[in-house]
């Protein structure tokens, strides 16, 4: 739709029919751009309207404006009704009446034609059928010429088949040069090849036909707003033919951990060193080489990298040959890759060491900088086990001859699944037996499991477009926890997954949530898809489906999906169709799962028990942050695979199932029961309200809490506190339910209770209700004090016991409960007096460091040890402790230094802001820091990136006043439209509104309860 505001700036008018010098333009190439960056061409584009009604409305506005402009001078010079000298109106003449009548009839007829004529769009040539080509609107290229494409997505008339890429990075000048030859196939006759390029200085562009050897110079047009270039052919490119596009270019190595970027680190002699690495997902391959940078444009790649002979290189494929180029420079050539998307291309130029092991014909290697090579053995052993498990489960072998896992010293995300060359943040791959805790081991295992699962889900079969990112990330997350349960049951990873689901549901319950599969176009929108909903909600929906279909049917469906789409792309429906091949008509998986994928949020299931009759009802779970603007969500309906156990049989094999595919239903039990618990082990993505039966379940926990599994107990704690926040249950009842905790010994329910109580404590503390917060902490101490006292300051016990110890002692020391801080401070002082040589128990190291950082001397010593430590696990705990100080000047220094990345790595910034924002002295500082450095932050991390999402969320999550709500809204509204429209900004505003609502609803109740 063309907005009227476009006419305010009087844009140039170009009639394509009168411009023979312009390259011919194909149909279906129109998209409206911001008026500051486009040129107006008369007419409307055929795909610009969402429906016929919008077409008519747009045409009517244009015609109406034209009519008004033409008639305005007439109205100024002549009046239909003439006023007499005495101020009264004289009657119009007969001629005037006739003219007016004719004009009125014409106007009415015109309006009726525009609004009532079906399938017709009016232009200056008259009525066109909607599917006919019309004159189009195109933007301007950087040279002032017309750029022949206006959409964010690339045209489909040209597809890449193969890339020959040559790169030469210079780690001294921090620049790189490159050339790429792209073999393309022409689907439809065209004069242009449109592809992506970002920040590249292109010096040459030519085209060669398949049968010819002569490179023909081609005109190059650039449109930076969409990161696009157009190679304009000197002659028509014929359908069915292959051509080679040759492009030479240069650029700077990025300083943002994005694209082809510089990595800095200190070697074993404390000398500053650097190397180059890549991070292309989702849209940064275009900043390293011109390419068709969309996941569906899969191709093969031949990569050659020129480097200093003292360094080494890695890429997706094994190295084929190394040849000398000039004095001190050699070129590494790698074997041609499998067919893959551009975001999976990767290369590293560095000085690294490795250890390797072969499994099933593939060589698995783990690489690190030399001083960290003694910390990679656990990762290698874990990778081999996981690779073997996935090959057996999917019945498809890993297709490459090698798999490299590389620890990168400065890496923004946790890891990246590049095919054959997986890159990791060091803390996600390196395991130090002396300083890595039980939780560190679990994290490393989980990240490796996730990235290896991607070698099938994402690499072998790729989502067609970023709207279905969950097919990659949801599946990899699901397989990560499933594989860990199967191979490493002692890690109890299912409990971690449970807590992640609870947090994802908090996000999904907000007005600002989005469906798992959401339409996206811009790079910011694509970046924002990398969130808890794509990862955790996507994974939890697969978990729910697996339990409903049974594990064997689910596994068979996955095998069909992978076999049907290997080396290709898929959409969500392709997965459901594969599942339906196995269910064979007994269940329509597509119909069931579409209710979860295309709708945002999740259901609240209300349960009423009367004798043997169980009435269940579903509605959308939603916080009403603005009730006056709320409209009914009656249209929301999920097909919910309900599960339940009862007092008559509460073992796993006694789980009952019922598909609730209507608003309400009745379940009849074979006999009356004492209690019923729905959503067994939280395997379903919904919350349950038990009404009067909450009292029954509270009594059950008090008398015999082990009648329910630990996950079921955690599920009840989460649900009742969530319902209290929603206003559907009282906070008093929620506190009554957790009174049993003094008998609890399992990690999952204790962790969930601490999480819920910490949320309340933080709100009270930041609201200025310190006395009430202290009373809440006393209540927690009464519940868990004995449990805290029982913890030893060692690394003894099973892994689950060790993890619980870490959680309880870290909480106790942070809030100065019992003697925790005294004990921790004594241990810290002994460690400091030994100049850091004394060994500390890894599971309680964070608690010890946090206590030590309370003093100025302790903080300074911890910072010095951070700079010299070679253990990433130890450094991570040190950073959190340093950010826990109450010294405001130190907090400011820490955040600022991390942004600069000199002493503290930039990758730690979101972690630091998260920790600072939790404390009373720091929560306003964190927000002030974000405001003052917003432009720097968005240059460093990109709008929409997961890092920016976290920074926005953490820096605002503690606010619960209307003044802060106004401040946050005003700040983002004062920034660019892209900033104010971020999902994470809307989520932050929703969260503050909820905090305000929660305090208004529950403050008085808390004063009575505590």
CSV table of N, CA, C and O in Angstrom, one decimal, residues 257-341:
chain,number,residue,atom,x,y,z
A,257,UNK,N,32.2,-10.1,17.1
A,257,UNK,CA,31.9,-11.5,17.3
A,257,UNK,C,30.8,-12.0,16.3
A,257,UNK,O,30.1,-12.9,16.6
A,258,UNK,N,30.8,-11.3,15.2
A,258,UNK,CA,29.7,-11.6,14.2
A,258,UNK,C,30.3,-11.5,12.8
A,258,UNK,O,31.1,-10.6,12.6
A,259,UNK,N,30.0,-12.4,11.9
A,259,UNK,CA,30.7,-12.4,10.6
A,259,UNK,C,32.0,-13.1,10.7
A,259,UNK,O,32.3,-14.1,11.4
A,260,UNK,N,33.0,-12.5,9.9
A,260,UNK,CA,34.4,-13.0,9.9
A,260,UNK,C,35.1,-12.0,10.9
A,260,UNK,O,35.3,-10.8,10.5
A,261,UNK,N,35.5,-12.4,12.1
A,261,UNK,CA,35.8,-11.5,13.1
A,261,UNK,C,37.2,-11.8,13.8
A,261,UNK,O,37.7,-12.9,13.7
A,262,UNK,N,37.7,-10.8,14.4
A,262,UNK,CA,39.0,-10.9,15.1
A,262,UNK,C,38.8,-11.4,16.5
A,262,UNK,O,37.9,-11.0,17.2
A,263,UNK,N,39.6,-12.4,17.0
A,263,UNK,CA,39.6,-12.9,18.3
A,263,UNK,C,40.9,-12.5,19.0
A,263,UNK,O,41.9,-12.9,18.5
A,264,UNK,N,40.8,-11.9,20.2
A,264,UNK,CA,42.0,-11.6,20.9
A,264,UNK,C,42.1,-12.4,22.2
A,264,UNK,O,41.1,-12.8,22.8
A,265,UNK,N,43.4,-12.8,22.5
A,265,UNK,CA,43.6,-13.6,23.7
A,265,UNK,C,45.0,-13.4,24.1
A,265,UNK,O,45.9,-12.9,23.4
A,266,UNK,N,45.4,-13.8,25.4
A,266,UNK,CA,46.7,-13.8,25.8
A,266,UNK,C,47.3,-15.2,25.8
A,266,UNK,O,46.6,-16.1,26.3
A,267,UNK,N,48.5,-15.4,25.3
A,267,UNK,CA,49.1,-16.7,25.3
A,267,UNK,C,49.7,-17.1,26.7
A,267,UNK,O,49.6,-16.3,27.6
A,268,UNK,N,50.4,-18.2,26.7
A,268,UNK,CA,50.9,-18.7,28.0
A,268,UNK,C,52.0,-17.8,28.6
A,268,UNK,O,52.3,-17.8,29.8
A,269,UNK,N,52.5,-16.9,27.7
A,269,UNK,CA,53.5,-15.9,28.2
A,269,UNK,C,52.9,-14.5,28.4
A,269,UNK,O,53.6,-13.5,28.5
A,270,UNK,N,51.5,-14.5,28.4
A,270,UNK,CA,50.8,-13.2,28.6
A,270,UNK,C,51.0,-12.2,27.5
A,270,UNK,O,50.7,-11.0,27.7
A,271,UNK,N,51.4,-12.7,26.4
A,271,UNK,CA,51.5,-11.8,25.2
A,271,UNK,C,50.1,-11.8,24.5
A,271,UNK,O,49.5,-12.8,24.3
A,272,UNK,N,49.7,-10.6,24.0
A,272,UNK,CA,48.5,-10.4,23.3
A,272,UNK,C,48.6,-11.1,21.9
A,272,UNK,O,49.5,-10.8,21.1
A,273,UNK,N,47.7,-12.0,21.6
A,273,UNK,CA,47.7,-12.7,20.3
A,273,UNK,C,46.3,-12.5,19.7
A,273,UNK,O,45.3,-12.2,20.4
A,274,UNK,N,46.1,-12.8,18.4
A,274,UNK,CA,44.8,-12.8,17.9
A,274,UNK,C,44.7,-13.8,16.7
A,274,UNK,O,45.7,-14.2,16.2
A,275,UNK,N,43.5,-14.2,16.5
A,275,UNK,CA,43.2,-15.1,15.3
A,275,UNK,C,41.8,-14.7,14.7
A,275,UNK,O,41.2,-13.8,15.2
A,276,UNK,N,41.4,-15.3,13.7
A,276,UNK,CA,40.2,-15.0,13.0
A,276,UNK,C,39.3,-16.2,13.0
A,276,UNK,O,39.7,-17.3,12.8
A,277,UNK,N,38.0,-15.9,13.3
A,277,UNK,CA,37.0,-17.0,13.3
A,277,UNK,C,35.7,-16.5,12.7
A,277,UNK,O,35.5,-15.3,12.4
A,278,UNK,N,34.7,-17.3,12.5
A,278,UNK,CA,33.4,-16.9,11.9
A,278,UNK,C,32.3,-17.2,12.8
A,278,UNK,O,32.3,-18.2,13.6
A,279,UNK,N,31.2,-16.4,12.7
A,279,UNK,CA,29.9,-16.7,13.3
A,279,UNK,C,28.9,-16.1,12.3
A,279,UNK,O,28.7,-14.9,12.2
A,280,UNK,N,28.3,-17.0,11.4
A,280,UNK,CA,27.5,-16.5,10.3
A,280,UNK,C,26.0,-16.6,10.6
A,280,UNK,O,25.2,-15.8,10.0
A,281,UNK,N,25.5,-17.4,11.5
A,281,UNK,CA,24.1,-17.5,11.7
A,281,UNK,C,23.6,-16.3,12.5
A,281,UNK,O,24.2,-15.9,13.5
A,282,UNK,N,22.5,-15.7,12.1
A,282,UNK,CA,21.7,-16.1,11.0
A,282,UNK,C,22.0,-15.4,9.6
A,282,UNK,O,21.8,-16.1,8.6
A,283,UNK,N,22.5,-14.2,9.6
A,283,UNK,CA,22.6,-13.5,8.4
A,283,UNK,C,23.9,-12.8,8.2
A,283,UNK,O,24.0,-11.6,7.7
A,284,UNK,N,25.0,-13.4,8.6
A,284,UNK,CA,26.3,-12.7,8.5
A,284,UNK,C,27.3,-13.3,7.5
A,284,UNK,O,28.4,-12.8,7.4
A,285,UNK,N,26.9,-14.4,6.8
A,285,UNK,CA,27.8,-14.9,5.8
A,285,UNK,C,28.0,-13.9,4.7
A,285,UNK,O,29.1,-13.7,4.2
A,286,UNK,N,27.0,-13.0,4.5
A,286,UNK,CA,27.1,-12.0,3.5
A,286,UNK,C,28.2,-10.9,3.8
A,286,UNK,O,28.6,-10.2,2.9
A,287,UNK,N,28.6,-10.9,5.1
A,287,UNK,CA,29.7,-9.9,5.4
A,287,UNK,C,31.1,-10.5,5.2
A,287,UNK,O,32.1,-9.8,5.4
A,288,UNK,N,31.1,-11.8,4.9
A,288,UNK,CA,32.4,-12.4,4.6
A,288,UNK,C,32.6,-12.7,3.1
A,288,UNK,O,33.7,-12.7,2.6
A,289,UNK,N,31.5,-13.0,2.4
A,289,UNK,CA,31.6,-13.1,0.9
A,289,UNK,C,30.2,-12.9,0.3
A,289,UNK,O,29.2,-13.2,1.0
A,290,UNK,N,30.1,-12.4,-0.9
A,290,UNK,CA,28.8,-12.2,-1.5
A,290,UNK,C,28.2,-13.6,-1.7
A,290,UNK,O,28.8,-14.5,-2.2
A,291,UNK,N,26.9,-13.7,-1.4
A,291,UNK,CA,26.3,-15.0,-1.4
A,291,UNK,C,24.7,-14.9,-1.4
A,291,UNK,O,24.2,-13.8,-1.1
A,292,UNK,N,24.1,-16.0,-1.6
A,292,UNK,CA,22.6,-16.1,-1.5
A,292,UNK,C,22.4,-16.5,-0.1
A,292,UNK,O,22.3,-17.7,0.2
A,293,UNK,N,22.3,-15.5,0.8
A,293,UNK,CA,22.3,-15.8,2.3
A,293,UNK,C,20.9,-16.1,2.9
A,293,UNK,O,20.5,-15.4,3.8
A,294,UNK,N,20.3,-17.1,2.3
A,294,UNK,CA,19.0,-17.5,2.9
A,294,UNK,C,19.1,-19.1,3.0
A,294,UNK,O,19.7,-19.7,2.1
A,295,UNK,N,18.5,-19.6,4.0
A,295,UNK,CA,18.7,-21.1,4.3
A,295,UNK,C,18.3,-22.0,3.2
A,295,UNK,O,18.9,-23.1,3.0
A,296,UNK,N,17.3,-21.6,2.4
A,296,UNK,CA,16.8,-22.5,1.3
A,296,UNK,C,17.8,-22.6,0.1
A,296,UNK,O,17.7,-23.5,-0.7
A,297,UNK,N,18.7,-21.6,0.0
A,297,UNK,CA,19.6,-21.6,-1.1
A,297,UNK,C,20.8,-22.4,-0.8
A,297,UNK,O,21.9,-21.9,-0.6
A,298,UNK,N,20.7,-23.7,-0.8
A,298,UNK,CA,21.8,-24.6,-0.4
A,298,UNK,C,22.7,-24.8,-1.7
A,298,UNK,O,22.2,-24.8,-2.8
A,299,UNK,N,23.9,-25.0,-1.4
A,299,UNK,CA,24.9,-25.2,-2.5
A,299,UNK,C,26.1,-25.9,-1.9
A,299,UNK,O,26.2,-26.1,-0.7
A,300,UNK,N,27.1,-26.3,-2.8
A,300,UNK,CA,28.3,-26.9,-2.3
A,300,UNK,C,29.4,-25.8,-2.3
A,300,UNK,O,29.3,-24.7,-3.0
A,301,UNK,N,30.4,-26.0,-1.5
A,301,UNK,CA,31.5,-24.9,-1.3
A,301,UNK,C,32.9,-25.5,-1.4
A,301,UNK,O,33.2,-26.6,-0.8
A,302,UNK,N,33.7,-24.9,-2.2
A,302,UNK,CA,35.1,-25.2,-2.3
A,302,UNK,C,35.8,-24.0,-1.7
A,302,UNK,O,35.8,-22.9,-2.2
A,303,UNK,N,36.5,-24.2,-0.5
A,303,UNK,CA,37.1,-23.1,0.2
A,303,UNK,C,38.6,-23.1,0.2
A,303,UNK,O,39.2,-24.2,0.5
A,304,UNK,N,39.2,-22.0,-0.1
A,304,UNK,CA,40.7,-21.9,-0.1
A,304,UNK,C,41.0,-20.7,0.8
A,304,UNK,O,40.5,-19.6,0.6
A,305,UNK,N,42.0,-20.9,1.7
A,305,UNK,CA,42.3,-19.8,2.6
A,305,UNK,C,43.8,-19.6,2.6
A,305,UNK,O,44.6,-20.6,2.8
A,306,UNK,N,44.3,-18.4,2.4
A,306,UNK,CA,45.7,-18.0,2.4
A,306,UNK,C,46.0,-17.5,3.8
A,306,UNK,O,45.3,-16.7,4.3
A,307,UNK,N,47.2,-17.9,4.3
A,307,UNK,CA,47.5,-17.6,5.7
A,307,UNK,C,49.0,-17.6,5.9
A,307,UNK,O,49.8,-18.0,5.1
A,308,UNK,N,49.4,-17.0,7.1
A,308,UNK,CA,50.7,-17.1,7.5
A,308,UNK,C,51.1,-18.5,7.8
A,308,UNK,O,50.4,-19.3,8.4
A,309,UNK,N,52.3,-18.9,7.3
A,309,UNK,CA,52.7,-20.3,7.4
A,309,UNK,C,52.8,-20.8,8.9
A,309,UNK,O,52.9,-22.0,9.1
A,310,UNK,N,52.9,-19.8,9.8
A,310,UNK,CA,53.0,-20.2,11.2
A,310,UNK,C,51.7,-20.5,11.9
A,310,UNK,O,51.6,-21.1,13.0
A,311,UNK,N,50.6,-20.2,11.2
A,311,UNK,CA,49.2,-20.5,11.7
A,311,UNK,C,48.7,-21.7,11.0
A,311,UNK,O,49.3,-22.3,10.2
A,312,UNK,N,47.5,-22.0,11.4
A,312,UNK,CA,46.8,-23.2,10.7
A,312,UNK,C,45.3,-22.7,10.4
A,312,UNK,O,44.8,-21.8,11.0
A,313,UNK,N,44.7,-23.5,9.6
A,313,UNK,CA,43.3,-23.2,9.3
A,313,UNK,C,42.4,-24.4,9.4
A,313,UNK,O,42.8,-25.5,9.3
A,314,UNK,N,41.1,-24.1,9.7
A,314,UNK,CA,40.1,-25.2,9.8
A,314,UNK,C,38.9,-24.7,9.0
A,314,UNK,O,38.6,-23.5,8.9
A,315,UNK,N,38.2,-25.6,8.4
A,315,UNK,CA,36.9,-25.3,7.7
A,315,UNK,C,36.0,-26.5,7.8
A,315,UNK,O,36.3,-27.4,8.6
A,316,UNK,N,34.8,-26.4,7.2
A,316,UNK,CA,33.8,-27.5,7.3
A,316,UNK,C,34.4,-28.8,6.9
A,316,UNK,O,34.0,-29.8,7.5
A,317,UNK,N,35.2,-28.9,5.8
A,317,UNK,CA,35.6,-30.1,5.3
A,317,UNK,C,37.1,-30.4,5.6
A,317,UNK,O,37.8,-29.5,6.0
A,318,UNK,N,37.6,-31.6,5.5
A,318,UNK,CA,39.0,-31.9,5.7
A,318,UNK,C,39.9,-31.1,4.7
A,318,UNK,O,39.4,-30.8,3.6
A,319,UNK,N,41.1,-30.9,5.1
A,319,UNK,CA,42.1,-30.2,4.2
A,319,UNK,C,42.5,-31.1,3.1
A,319,UNK,O,42.9,-32.3,3.3
A,320,UNK,N,42.5,-30.6,1.9
A,320,UNK,CA,42.9,-31.4,0.7
A,320,UNK,C,44.4,-31.2,0.4
A,320,UNK,O,45.1,-32.1,0.1
A,321,UNK,N,44.8,-29.9,0.4
A,321,UNK,CA,46.2,-29.6,0.1
A,321,UNK,C,46.7,-28.3,0.6
A,321,UNK,O,45.8,-27.4,0.9
A,322,UNK,N,48.0,-28.1,0.8
A,322,UNK,CA,48.6,-26.8,1.1
A,322,UNK,C,49.7,-26.5,0.2
A,322,UNK,O,50.6,-27.3,-0.1
A,323,UNK,N,49.6,-25.3,-0.5
A,323,UNK,CA,50.6,-24.9,-1.5
A,323,UNK,C,51.2,-23.6,-1.1
A,323,UNK,O,50.5,-22.7,-0.5
A,324,UNK,N,52.5,-23.3,-1.4
A,324,UNK,CA,53.0,-22.0,-1.1
A,324,UNK,C,52.5,-21.0,-2.1
A,324,UNK,O,52.3,-21.3,-3.3
A,325,UNK,N,52.3,-19.7,-1.6
A,325,UNK,CA,51.8,-18.7,-2.5
A,325,UNK,C,52.9,-17.6,-2.7
A,325,UNK,O,53.4,-17.4,-3.8
A,326,UNK,N,53.3,-17.0,-1.6
A,326,UNK,CA,54.5,-16.0,-1.6
A,326,UNK,C,55.3,-16.3,-0.4
A,326,UNK,O,55.0,-17.2,0.4
A,327,UNK,N,56.3,-15.5,-0.2
A,327,UNK,CA,57.2,-15.7,0.9
A,327,UNK,C,56.5,-15.6,2.3
A,327,UNK,O,55.9,-14.6,2.6
A,328,UNK,N,56.4,-16.8,3.0
A,328,UNK,CA,55.8,-16.8,4.3
A,328,UNK,C,54.3,-17.0,4.2
A,328,UNK,O,53.6,-17.2,5.3
A,329,UNK,N,53.7,-17.0,3.0
A,329,UNK,CA,52.2,-17.2,2.9
A,329,UNK,C,51.9,-18.5,2.1
A,329,UNK,O,52.5,-18.8,1.1
A,330,UNK,N,51.0,-19.3,2.7
A,330,UNK,CA,50.6,-20.6,2.0
A,330,UNK,C,49.1,-20.6,1.8
A,330,UNK,O,48.4,-19.8,2.5
A,331,UNK,N,48.6,-21.4,1.0
A,331,UNK,CA,47.2,-21.5,0.7
A,331,UNK,C,46.7,-22.9,1.1
A,331,UNK,O,47.2,-23.9,0.5
A,332,UNK,N,45.7,-23.0,2.0
A,332,UNK,CA,45.1,-24.3,2.3
A,332,UNK,C,43.8,-24.5,1.5
A,332,UNK,O,43.0,-23.6,1.4
A,333,UNK,N,43.7,-25.6,0.8
A,333,UNK,CA,42.5,-25.9,0.1
A,333,UNK,C,41.8,-27.1,0.7
A,333,UNK,O,42.4,-28.1,1.1
A,334,UNK,N,40.4,-26.9,0.9
A,334,UNK,CA,39.6,-27.9,1.5
A,334,UNK,C,38.8,-28.7,0.5
A,334,UNK,O,38.5,-28.2,-0.6
A,335,UNK,N,38.4,-29.9,0.8
A,335,UNK,CA,37.6,-30.7,-0.1
A,335,UNK,C,36.2,-30.0,-0.3
A,335,UNK,O,35.8,-29.2,0.6
A,336,UNK,N,35.6,-30.3,-1.4
A,336,UNK,CA,34.3,-29.7,-1.7
A,336,UNK,C,33.2,-30.2,-0.6
A,336,UNK,O,33.2,-31.4,-0.3
A,337,UNK,N,32.5,-29.2,-0.1
A,337,UNK,CA,31.5,-29.6,0.9
A,337,UNK,C,30.3,-30.3,0.4
A,337,UNK,O,30.1,-30.4,-0.8
A,338,UNK,N,29.5,-30.8,1.3
A,338,UNK,CA,28.2,-31.3,1.0
A,338,UNK,C,27.3,-30.1,0.7
A,338,UNK,O,27.6,-28.9,1.0
A,339,UNK,N,26.1,-30.3,0.2
A,339,UNK,CA,25.2,-29.2,-0.1
A,339,UNK,C,24.7,-28.7,1.2
A,339,UNK,O,24.1,-29.4,2.1
A,340,UNK,N,24.9,-27.4,1.4
A,340,UNK,CA,24.5,-26.8,2.7
A,340,UNK,C,24.1,-25.3,2.6
A,340,UNK,O,24.4,-24.7,1.6
A,341,UNK,N,23.5,-24.7,3.6
A,341,UNK,CA,23.2,-23.3,3.7
A,341,UNK,C,24.4,-22.5,4.0
A,341,UNK,O,25.3,-22.9,4.6
